[in-house]
Structures are given as C-alpha cells and as structure tokens.
Amino acid sequence: MLVSARSFDEYRAMFALTDDDLGLRVLDCPGGAASFVAEAGARGTDAVAVDPQYGEGRDLLGTLALREIEHKHADVADNAERFVWDWFGGPERYTRLRAASARAFAADLAARPDRYVAGSLPHLPFEDRSFDLVLSSHLLFSYGAQLSEEFHLSALIDLARVARREVRLFPVVLHTSDRRYAALDRLRAELAALGVPSRLDRVDYAFQPGGDEALVLDVRARGPLPTARPGSGAHYPVRWRHLGVPSA
Ligand SMILES: C[S@@+](CC[C@H](N)C(=O)[O-])C[C@H]1O[C@@H](n2cnc3c(N)ncnc32)[C@H](O)[C@@H]1O
C-alpha cells in the first residue's frame, strides 16, 4: 500500500466535481497525502479527510510522501509507456504536481489539524449521514489484489453509511494490472439489494490505460445498513520504498 498525493484538480477530474458539489460537506476517504482538503478548504468547501496514517507520526507524512514521489520519478519516467499522459503531459509535470500536492497537504495538516481524522474502513469514526458527498480514490478496487471482496463490501457499506447523497469511487481498475476489479458487478448487486443503486460514469481523467470510470453510489433513498463484523478490517502496512521498509 502506498500513500499518494493527488491534487484538487485531479480530484475534480476523477470525480467530475461541479461547483455545486464543492458547496457540499465532503469527506475524502482515504485522504493519504492528497491536497484535496487543503485546496478545497481554501476555496471555502467544508471538507474533511480520514486515513489510518493520520494517527501518531502524522507530522512526518508530508515529508515521507514527498521523498516517495521523488523516489518514484525515475520509475515513472523509465516506464512512461505504461501510463496515459493526456492529463499530466509527461513525467516531469506529473512529479512536479504530485510534489506540490504533498507540500500543500503538509501545510494544511499543520494549519488545520482537525480536518484530518485518523480512522480506517470499514469502521469510520463518523455518525451516519455525516457528509453530503464521500470521495474515495485509489484504495478500493485499486488494491483489489490485496484486499478481499468481503472487505470491499464492508468498506462500501461503511462509505454509504456516512454519506447523505452520493459516494464516488475512482478508479475501478486494479493498480497492478489495469484490469477492472473482477467482483465489481457482484458488489453492485449486493449494494442494490441494500437499497443503494449505483452507476459507472466515464470521466475526463485517466492515468492507467482504461482507468477512466468512476463508480457512483446513490444513497439518498437508502434504509438502514448492516454494520461490518468486528475484525473485518484490513490494514495493510504502508510501503515507503525510499526507506526500503514498511511502516506498521
Ligand atoms: C494510494 S493512497 C490514496 C490517497 C489519496 N486518496 C490519493 O488519491 O492521493 C491509499 C491510502 O489508503 C489508506 N488506507 C489503507 N488502509 C485503509 C483503510 N482500511 N481505510 C482507509 N484508508 C486506508 C493508506 O493509508 C493510504 O494513504
């Protein structure tokens, strides 16, 4: 599991965010070292991020993410043909924008610590319907080779639980293979049976080939949802490749 640092502009494109969406109360789960909350907050959006990494040692997160981005640059540049460059233009701009995000994240974490809450799916530390809109980038489906289908269902239900209007997830392809998450239709059917219909929206952003779809859950008419069984959490160690060791 990596901690990445996508920007507000990437979030706006990945989740097709409108100005109306940005007037809502928004949760970013997982926030990682992304600058969505920092930049959206500066524009007046009531946004909060949650991530297991926001516990002890979180003050180092921005610096670690920044080193990781620098470390990754050669890898991305050497394997540029594996990625889609329409949005970034090329590896130099990609690395520059990600580094700027990590810096904006670190500055906002120091300035507005209450906006960054420690917590893990599928047991988020929020009341039901706490947020109008919930955004989830590059955890579910992306890590489909590491996280079980049971975890995915529990996590999707918990994201739906804390949302009032919609949950948007991006992408629906695995980061290891660029293939669509195999159990996606089954998970959508299980959510529909719980009163949570969903749709796949094509968006104007892709970094992985074929990775230009967002899953949107409509939670407006949902009834009560089941709670995840204790122990159904999945907490994978974050890999800091520049340090060569996983953090607990
Ligand atoms: C690849 S990063 C994505 C960060 C951010 N959304 C972005 O797009 O830049 C994945 C994040 O998922 C977090 N994570 C791992 N397990 C989690 C869990 N059970 N619940 C919530 N977040 C989790 C990690 O700490 C990491 O920050």
GROMACS .gro file of C-alpha atoms and ligand atoms in nm:
model
  275
    1MET     CA    1   0.000   0.000   0.000
    2LEU     CA    2   0.135   0.339  -0.098
    3VAL     CA    3   0.047   0.684   0.037
    4SER     CA    4  -0.011   0.907  -0.263
    5ALA     CA    5  -0.067   1.280  -0.305
    6ARG     CA    6  -0.319   1.366  -0.574
    7SER     CA    7  -0.423   1.726  -0.619
    8PHE     CA    8  -0.753   1.915  -0.606
    9ASP     CA    9  -0.751   1.937  -0.988
   10GLU     CA   10  -0.706   1.561  -1.014
   11TYR     CA   11  -0.992   1.506  -0.769
   12ARG     CA   12  -1.211   1.747  -0.963
   13ALA     CA   13  -1.144   1.550  -1.282
   14MET     CA   14  -1.156   1.197  -1.131
   15PHE     CA   15  -1.486   1.264  -0.956
   16ALA     CA   16  -1.634   1.508  -1.211
   17LEU     CA   17  -1.684   1.758  -0.928
   18THR     CA   18  -1.908   2.056  -1.009
   19ASP     CA   19  -1.917   2.391  -0.831
   20ASP     CA   20  -2.239   2.272  -0.666
   21ASP     CA   21  -2.061   1.959  -0.538
   22LEU     CA   22  -1.792   2.182  -0.385
   23GLY     CA   23  -2.061   2.368  -0.190
   24LEU     CA   24  -2.142   2.043  -0.004
   25ARG     CA   25  -1.987   1.887   0.306
   26VAL     CA   26  -1.733   1.643   0.162
   27LEU     CA   27  -1.533   1.350   0.303
   28ASP     CA   28  -1.211   1.232   0.137
   29CYS     CA   29  -1.151   0.866   0.234
   30PRO     CA   30  -0.865   0.780   0.220
   31GLY     CA   31  -0.701   1.121   0.220
   32GLY     CA   32  -0.339   0.997   0.216
   33ALA     CA   33  -0.114   1.295   0.136
   34ALA     CA   34  -0.361   1.435  -0.120
   35SER     CA   35  -0.417   1.811  -0.123
   36PHE     CA   36  -0.791   1.791  -0.197
   37VAL     CA   37  -0.895   1.900   0.154
   38ALA     CA   38  -0.629   2.173   0.166
   39GLU     CA   39  -0.717   2.325  -0.171
   40ALA     CA   40  -1.093   2.274  -0.145
   41GLY     CA   41  -1.083   2.426   0.205
   42ALA     CA   42  -0.901   2.731   0.071
   43ARG     CA   43  -1.191   2.774  -0.175
   44GLY     CA   44  -1.447   2.752   0.104
   45THR     CA   45  -1.550   2.384   0.081
   46ASP     CA   46  -1.630   2.213   0.412
   47ALA     CA   47  -1.404   1.912   0.351
   48VAL     CA   48  -1.254   1.653   0.589
   49ALA     CA   49  -1.007   1.370   0.520
   50VAL     CA   50  -0.975   1.038   0.702
   51ASP     CA   51  -0.687   0.788   0.680
   52PRO     CA   52  -0.521   0.534   0.916
   53GLN     CA   53  -0.196   0.728   0.862
   54TYR     CA   54  -0.334   1.036   1.041
   55GLY     CA   55  -0.258   0.885   1.383
   56GLU     CA   56   0.075   0.903   1.562
   57GLY     CA   57   0.361   1.032   1.347
   58ARG     CA   58   0.132   1.209   1.102
   59ASP     CA   59   0.351   1.520   1.106
   60LEU     CA   60   0.611   1.323   0.906
   61LEU     CA   61   0.360   1.215   0.643
   62GLY     CA   62   0.411   1.509   0.407
   63THR     CA   63   0.790   1.472   0.412
   64LEU     CA   64   0.772   1.095   0.362
   65ALA     CA   65   0.526   1.135   0.074
   66LEU     CA   66   0.748   1.398  -0.087
   67ARG     CA   67   1.056   1.170  -0.071
   68GLU     CA   68   0.847   0.885  -0.209
   69ILE     CA   69   0.736   1.098  -0.505
   70GLU     CA   70   1.098   1.193  -0.582
   71HIS     CA   71   1.199   0.828  -0.548
   72LYS     CA   72   0.921   0.718  -0.785
   73HIS     CA   73   1.008   0.970  -1.055
   74ALA     CA   74   1.275   0.758  -1.229
   75ASP     CA   75   1.043   0.456  -1.227
   76VAL     CA   76   0.757   0.651  -1.388
   77ALA     CA   77   0.991   0.812  -1.644
   78ASP     CA   78   1.153   0.474  -1.731
   79ASN     CA   79   0.812   0.311  -1.778
   80ALA     CA   80   0.628   0.607  -1.928
   81GLU     CA   81   0.464   0.391  -2.196
   82ARG     CA   82   0.263   0.211  -1.927
   83PHE     CA   83   0.070   0.528  -1.836
   84VAL     CA   84  -0.175   0.768  -2.001
   85TRP     CA   85  -0.028   1.118  -2.026
   86ASP     CA   86  -0.323   1.322  -2.161
   87TRP     CA   87  -0.385   1.480  -1.823
   88PHE     CA   88  -0.029   1.532  -1.694
   89GLY     CA   89   0.153   1.588  -2.021
   90GLY     CA   90   0.457   1.386  -1.912
   91PRO     CA   91   0.658   1.251  -1.618
   92GLU     CA   92   0.823   1.587  -1.527
   93ARG     CA   93   0.491   1.765  -1.479
   94TYR     CA   94   0.346   1.459  -1.302
   95THR     CA   95   0.622   1.463  -1.041
   96ARG     CA   96   0.607   1.842  -1.002
   97LEU     CA   97   0.229   1.842  -0.943
   98ARG     CA   98   0.239   1.548  -0.700
   99ALA     CA   99   0.519   1.715  -0.501
  100ALA     CA  100   0.318   2.039  -0.485
  101SER     CA  101   0.020   1.838  -0.353
  102ALA     CA  102   0.228   1.675  -0.080
  103ARG     CA  103   0.356   2.018   0.028
  104ALA     CA  104   0.005   2.170   0.031
  105PHE     CA  105  -0.119   1.870   0.231
  106ALA     CA  106   0.161   1.907   0.490
  107ALA     CA  107   0.099   2.282   0.531
  108ASP     CA  108  -0.277   2.231   0.577
  109LEU     CA  109  -0.227   1.942   0.819
  110ALA     CA  110  -0.019   2.176   1.036
  111ALA     CA  111  -0.259   2.471   0.997
  112ARG     CA  112  -0.591   2.285   1.027
  113PRO     CA  113  -0.523   1.956   1.209
  114ASP     CA  114  -0.891   1.898   1.291
  115ARG     CA  115  -0.963   1.845   0.921
  116TYR     CA  116  -0.753   1.526   0.922
  117VAL     CA  117  -0.908   1.241   1.120
  118ALA     CA  118  -0.741   0.907   1.200
  119GLY     CA  119  -0.967   0.618   1.102
  120SER     CA  120  -1.000   0.305   0.890
  121LEU     CA  121  -1.257   0.139   0.673
  122PRO     CA  122  -1.480  -0.041   0.735
  123HIS     CA  123  -1.533   0.132   1.072
  124LEU     CA  124  -1.511   0.504   1.004
  125PRO     CA  125  -1.529   0.724   1.315
  126PHE     CA  126  -1.829   0.928   1.192
  127GLU     CA  127  -2.202   0.925   1.259
  128ASP     CA  128  -2.442   0.804   0.989
  129ARG     CA  129  -2.503   1.061   0.713
  130SER     CA  130  -2.229   1.298   0.838
  131PHE     CA  131  -2.128   1.407   0.484
  132ASP     CA  132  -2.324   1.501   0.173
  133LEU     CA  133  -2.064   1.362  -0.063
  134VAL     CA  134  -1.796   1.099   0.002
  135LEU     CA  135  -1.498   1.063  -0.234
  136SER     CA  136  -1.273   0.759  -0.237
  137SER     CA  137  -0.968   0.745  -0.461
  138HIS     CA  138  -0.718   0.464  -0.514
  139LEU     CA  139  -0.796   0.226  -0.232
  140LEU     CA  140  -1.099   0.007  -0.314
  141PHE     CA  141  -1.069  -0.176  -0.649
  142SER     CA  142  -0.715  -0.033  -0.695
  143TYR     CA  143  -0.585  -0.270  -0.426
  144GLY     CA  144  -0.826  -0.545  -0.529
  145ALA     CA  145  -0.538  -0.794  -0.547
  146GLN     CA  146  -0.456  -0.735  -0.179
  147LEU     CA  147  -0.794  -0.651  -0.019
  148SER     CA  148  -1.065  -0.920  -0.004
  149GLU     CA  149  -1.408  -0.896  -0.162
  150GLU     CA  150  -1.556  -0.915   0.189
  151PHE     CA  151  -1.351  -0.612   0.287
  152HIS     CA  152  -1.465  -0.428  -0.026
  153LEU     CA  153  -1.833  -0.489   0.055
  154SER     CA  154  -1.793  -0.387   0.420
  155ALA     CA  155  -1.599  -0.076   0.318
  156LEU     CA  156  -1.853   0.025   0.053
  157ILE     CA  157  -2.135  -0.014   0.306
  158ASP     CA  158  -1.947   0.199   0.559
  159LEU     CA  159  -1.881   0.472   0.299
  160ALA     CA  160  -2.254   0.462   0.212
  161ARG     CA  161  -2.341   0.480   0.581
  162VAL     CA  162  -2.161   0.812   0.640
  163ALA     CA  163  -2.298   0.971   0.318
  164ARG     CA  164  -2.624   1.159   0.265
  165ARG     CA  165  -2.625   1.189  -0.117
  166GLU     CA  166  -2.350   1.009  -0.305
  167VAL     CA  167  -2.030   0.812  -0.273
  168ARG     CA  168  -1.794   0.839  -0.571
  169LEU     CA  169  -1.505   0.595  -0.613
  170PHE     CA  170  -1.220   0.610  -0.864
  171PRO     CA  171  -1.082   0.415  -1.045
  172VAL     CA  172  -1.248   0.072  -1.083
  173VAL     CA  173  -0.931  -0.094  -1.220
  174LEU     CA  174  -0.654  -0.267  -1.026
  175HIS     CA  175  -0.330  -0.073  -0.996
  176THR     CA  176  -0.137  -0.397  -1.054
  177SER     CA  177  -0.295  -0.496  -1.390
  178ASP     CA  178  -0.512  -0.206  -1.520
  179ARG     CA  179  -0.800  -0.463  -1.532
  180ARG     CA  180  -1.144  -0.383  -1.399
  181TYR     CA  181  -1.199  -0.521  -1.046
  182ALA     CA  182  -1.347  -0.866  -1.117
  183ALA     CA  183  -1.619  -0.866  -0.849
  184LEU     CA  184  -1.747  -0.517  -0.931
  185ASP     CA  185  -2.085  -0.631  -1.070
  186ARG     CA  186  -2.140  -0.867  -0.776
  187LEU     CA  187  -2.067  -0.588  -0.526
  188ARG     CA  188  -2.302  -0.352  -0.712
  189ALA     CA  189  -2.578  -0.614  -0.698
  190GLU     CA  190  -2.525  -0.659  -0.322
  191LEU     CA  191  -2.545  -0.282  -0.271
  192ALA     CA  192  -2.859  -0.258  -0.487
  193ALA     CA  193  -3.020  -0.527  -0.267
  194LEU     CA  194  -2.948  -0.299   0.031
  195GLY     CA  195  -3.122  -0.005  -0.137
  196VAL     CA  196  -2.805   0.155  -0.277
  197PRO     CA  197  -2.823   0.175  -0.658
  198SER     CA  198  -2.506   0.266  -0.848
  199ARG     CA  199  -2.380   0.367  -1.190
  200LEU     CA  200  -2.049   0.385  -1.373
  201ASP     CA  201  -1.961   0.731  -1.507
  202ARG     CA  202  -1.688   0.797  -1.764
  203VAL     CA  203  -1.471   1.091  -1.653
  204ASP     CA  204  -1.214   1.320  -1.819
  205TYR     CA  205  -0.915   1.174  -1.637
  206ALA     CA  206  -0.706   0.861  -1.675
  207PHE     CA  207  -0.354   0.775  -1.567
  208GLN     CA  208  -0.391   0.400  -1.614
  209PRO     CA  209  -0.500   0.261  -1.952
  210GLY     CA  210  -0.876   0.203  -1.932
  211GLY     CA  211  -0.894   0.374  -1.593
  212ASP     CA  212  -1.141   0.650  -1.674
  213GLU     CA  213  -1.452   0.530  -1.493
  214ALA     CA  214  -1.592   0.631  -1.153
  215LEU     CA  215  -1.842   0.424  -0.956
  216VAL     CA  216  -2.119   0.642  -0.811
  217LEU     CA  217  -2.340   0.511  -0.529
  218ASP     CA  218  -2.673   0.688  -0.483
  219VAL     CA  219  -2.751   0.672  -0.111
  220ARG     CA  220  -3.037   0.922  -0.095
  221ALA     CA  221  -3.316   0.664  -0.062
  222ARG     CA  222  -3.129   0.403   0.136
  223GLY     CA  223  -3.263   0.245   0.453
  224PRO     CA  224  -3.058   0.120   0.750
  225LEU     CA  225  -2.742  -0.064   0.650
  226PRO     CA  226  -2.577  -0.366   0.816
  227THR     CA  227  -2.267  -0.293   1.021
  228ALA     CA  228  -1.938  -0.462   0.937
  229ARG     CA  229  -1.845  -0.758   1.152
  230PRO     CA  230  -1.572  -0.685   1.407
  231GLY     CA  231  -1.241  -0.800   1.263
  232SER     CA  232  -1.341  -0.741   0.902
  233GLY     CA  233  -1.097  -0.451   0.883
  234ALA     CA  234  -0.794  -0.465   0.659
  235HIS     CA  235  -0.495  -0.261   0.749
  236TYR     CA  236  -0.208  -0.308   0.514
  237PRO     CA  237   0.135  -0.175   0.603
  238VAL     CA  238   0.232   0.130   0.402
  239ARG     CA  239   0.543   0.076   0.193
  240TRP     CA  240   0.790   0.366   0.193
  241ARG     CA  241   1.005   0.248  -0.095
  242HIS     CA  242   1.260   0.524  -0.047
  243LEU     CA  243   1.321   0.390   0.304
  244GLY     CA  244   1.304   0.030   0.190
  245VAL     CA  245   1.088  -0.073   0.488
  246PRO     CA  246   0.716  -0.100   0.553
  247SER     CA  247   0.574   0.115   0.836
  248ALA     CA  248   0.350  -0.074   1.081
  249LIG     C1  249  -0.285   0.517  -0.270
  249LIG     S1  250  -0.329   0.611  -0.128
  249LIG     C2  251  -0.457   0.716  -0.191
  249LIG     C3  252  -0.458   0.852  -0.120
  249LIG     C4  253  -0.542   0.960  -0.188
  249LIG     N1  254  -0.680   0.924  -0.199
  249LIG     C5  255  -0.489   0.993  -0.325
  249LIG     O1  256  -0.555   0.959  -0.423
  249LIG     O2  257  -0.381   1.053  -0.338
  249LIG     C6  258  -0.411   0.485  -0.032
  249LIG     C7  259  -0.439   0.526   0.112
  249LIG     O3  260  -0.528   0.431   0.171
  249LIG     C8  261  -0.502   0.433   0.311
  249LIG     N2  262  -0.564   0.314   0.374
  249LIG     C9  263  -0.511   0.190   0.389
  249LIG     N3  264  -0.599   0.109   0.451
  249LIG    C10  265  -0.711   0.182   0.474
  249LIG    C11  266  -0.835   0.154   0.539
  249LIG     N4  267  -0.865   0.033   0.587
  249LIG     N5  268  -0.926   0.255   0.548
  249LIG    C12  269  -0.899   0.378   0.497
  249LIG     N6  270  -0.783   0.409   0.437
  249LIG    C13  271  -0.690   0.313   0.425
  249LIG    C14  272  -0.349   0.437   0.317
  249LIG     O4  273  -0.304   0.481   0.444
  249LIG    C15  274  -0.316   0.533   0.202
  249LIG     O5  275  -0.300   0.665   0.250
   0.00000   0.00000   0.00000
